[in-house]
């Protein structure tokens, strides 16, 4: 049962490349946001290092990108 819950959770998660395509941003941008603590993945696989993002994070990333476009947020 526990494995099934994990599988269900992982199916609703998005890899970094999928997030980059969905939001039309470079993968390096997502890695940088993670590095500076601005936008961190919901989960990171300890064995592969793969970053996983949840649907719940979409709004946060959209807000970050919107503020960046308005030049209100400039993460450096």
mmCIF file of C-alpha atoms in Angstrom:
data_model
loop_
_atom_site.group_PDB
_atom_site.id
_atom_site.type_symbol
_atom_site.label_atom_id
_atom_site.label_comp_id
_atom_site.label_asym_id
_atom_site.label_seq_id
_atom_site.Cartn_x
_atom_site.Cartn_y
_atom_site.Cartn_z
ATOM 1 C CA UNK A 1 0.000 0.000 0.000
ATOM 2 C CA UNK A 2 2.794 2.423 0.883
ATOM 3 C CA UNK A 3 4.461 1.829 -2.503
ATOM 4 C CA UNK A 4 1.194 2.564 -4.290
ATOM 5 C CA UNK A 5 0.870 5.926 -2.491
ATOM 6 C CA UNK A 6 4.437 6.799 -3.500
ATOM 7 C CA UNK A 7 3.698 5.852 -7.114
ATOM 8 C CA UNK A 8 0.540 7.983 -7.118
ATOM 9 C CA UNK A 9 2.501 10.894 -5.680
ATOM 10 C CA UNK A 10 5.305 10.535 -8.210
ATOM 11 C CA UNK A 11 2.793 10.436 -11.092
ATOM 12 C CA UNK A 12 1.531 13.876 -10.063
ATOM 13 C CA UNK A 13 5.060 15.295 -9.964
ATOM 14 C CA UNK A 14 6.961 16.945 -12.784
ATOM 15 C CA UNK A 15 10.641 16.594 -13.630
ATOM 16 C CA UNK A 16 12.726 19.722 -14.065
ATOM 17 C CA UNK A 17 12.633 19.400 -17.864
ATOM 18 C CA UNK A 18 8.860 19.132 -17.849
ATOM 19 C CA UNK A 19 8.581 22.246 -15.679
ATOM 20 C CA UNK A 20 10.951 24.117 -17.969
ATOM 21 C CA UNK A 21 8.846 23.229 -21.009
ATOM 22 C CA UNK A 22 5.553 24.055 -19.301
ATOM 23 C CA UNK A 23 6.783 27.485 -18.186
ATOM 24 C CA UNK A 24 9.016 28.112 -21.227
ATOM 25 C CA UNK A 25 12.142 28.715 -19.160
ATOM 26 C CA UNK A 26 15.612 27.255 -19.205
ATOM 27 C CA UNK A 27 16.389 24.295 -16.947
ATOM 28 C CA UNK A 28 19.395 26.258 -15.702
ATOM 29 C CA UNK A 29 17.022 28.915 -14.375
ATOM 30 C CA UNK A 30 15.198 26.343 -12.250
ATOM 31 C CA UNK A 31 18.512 24.976 -10.996
ATOM 32 C CA UNK A 32 19.644 28.493 -10.124
ATOM 33 C CA UNK A 33 16.383 29.256 -8.292
ATOM 34 C CA UNK A 34 16.914 26.061 -6.301
ATOM 35 C CA UNK A 35 20.539 26.996 -5.575
ATOM 36 C CA UNK A 36 19.593 30.399 -4.125
ATOM 37 C CA UNK A 37 16.541 29.024 -2.301
ATOM 38 C CA UNK A 38 13.991 31.031 -4.289
ATOM 39 C CA UNK A 39 12.108 28.064 -5.726
ATOM 40 C CA UNK A 40 13.022 24.611 -4.478
ATOM 41 C CA UNK A 41 11.683 21.282 -5.736
ATOM 42 C CA UNK A 42 8.982 19.542 -3.737
ATOM 43 C CA UNK A 43 11.176 16.458 -3.720
ATOM 44 C CA UNK A 44 14.667 15.382 -4.776
ATOM 45 C CA UNK A 45 15.509 11.726 -5.415
ATOM 46 C CA UNK A 46 18.431 10.893 -3.119
ATOM 47 C CA UNK A 47 19.811 8.307 -5.550
ATOM 48 C CA UNK A 48 19.555 10.180 -8.856
ATOM 49 C CA UNK A 49 19.404 13.818 -7.767
ATOM 50 C CA UNK A 50 16.335 14.299 -9.969
ATOM 51 C CA UNK A 51 14.229 17.257 -8.942
ATOM 52 C CA UNK A 52 10.462 16.812 -8.765
ATOM 53 C CA UNK A 53 7.952 19.655 -8.685
ATOM 54 C CA UNK A 54 4.290 19.453 -7.692
ATOM 55 C CA UNK A 55 1.235 20.992 -9.297
ATOM 56 C CA UNK A 56 0.826 23.053 -6.136
ATOM 57 C CA UNK A 57 4.083 24.835 -7.014
ATOM 58 C CA UNK A 58 2.812 26.117 -10.365
ATOM 59 C CA UNK A 59 1.318 29.265 -8.872
ATOM 60 C CA UNK A 60 4.533 30.136 -7.031
ATOM 61 C CA UNK A 61 6.685 29.749 -10.131
ATOM 62 C CA UNK A 62 4.194 31.695 -12.210
ATOM 63 C CA UNK A 63 4.330 34.532 -9.652
ATOM 64 C CA UNK A 64 8.149 34.528 -9.661
ATOM 65 C CA UNK A 65 8.239 34.706 -13.454
ATOM 66 C CA UNK A 66 5.605 37.444 -13.518
ATOM 67 C CA UNK A 67 7.502 39.569 -10.989
ATOM 68 C CA UNK A 68 10.717 38.996 -12.918
ATOM 69 C CA UNK A 69 9.012 40.165 -16.103
ATOM 70 C CA UNK A 70 7.861 43.328 -14.307
ATOM 71 C CA UNK A 71 11.451 43.739 -13.075
ATOM 72 C CA UNK A 72 10.218 43.695 -9.477
ATOM 73 C CA UNK A 73 12.116 40.507 -8.703
ATOM 74 C CA UNK A 74 15.657 40.094 -9.942
ATOM 75 C CA UNK A 75 17.186 37.019 -8.283
ATOM 76 C CA UNK A 76 20.961 37.435 -8.361
#
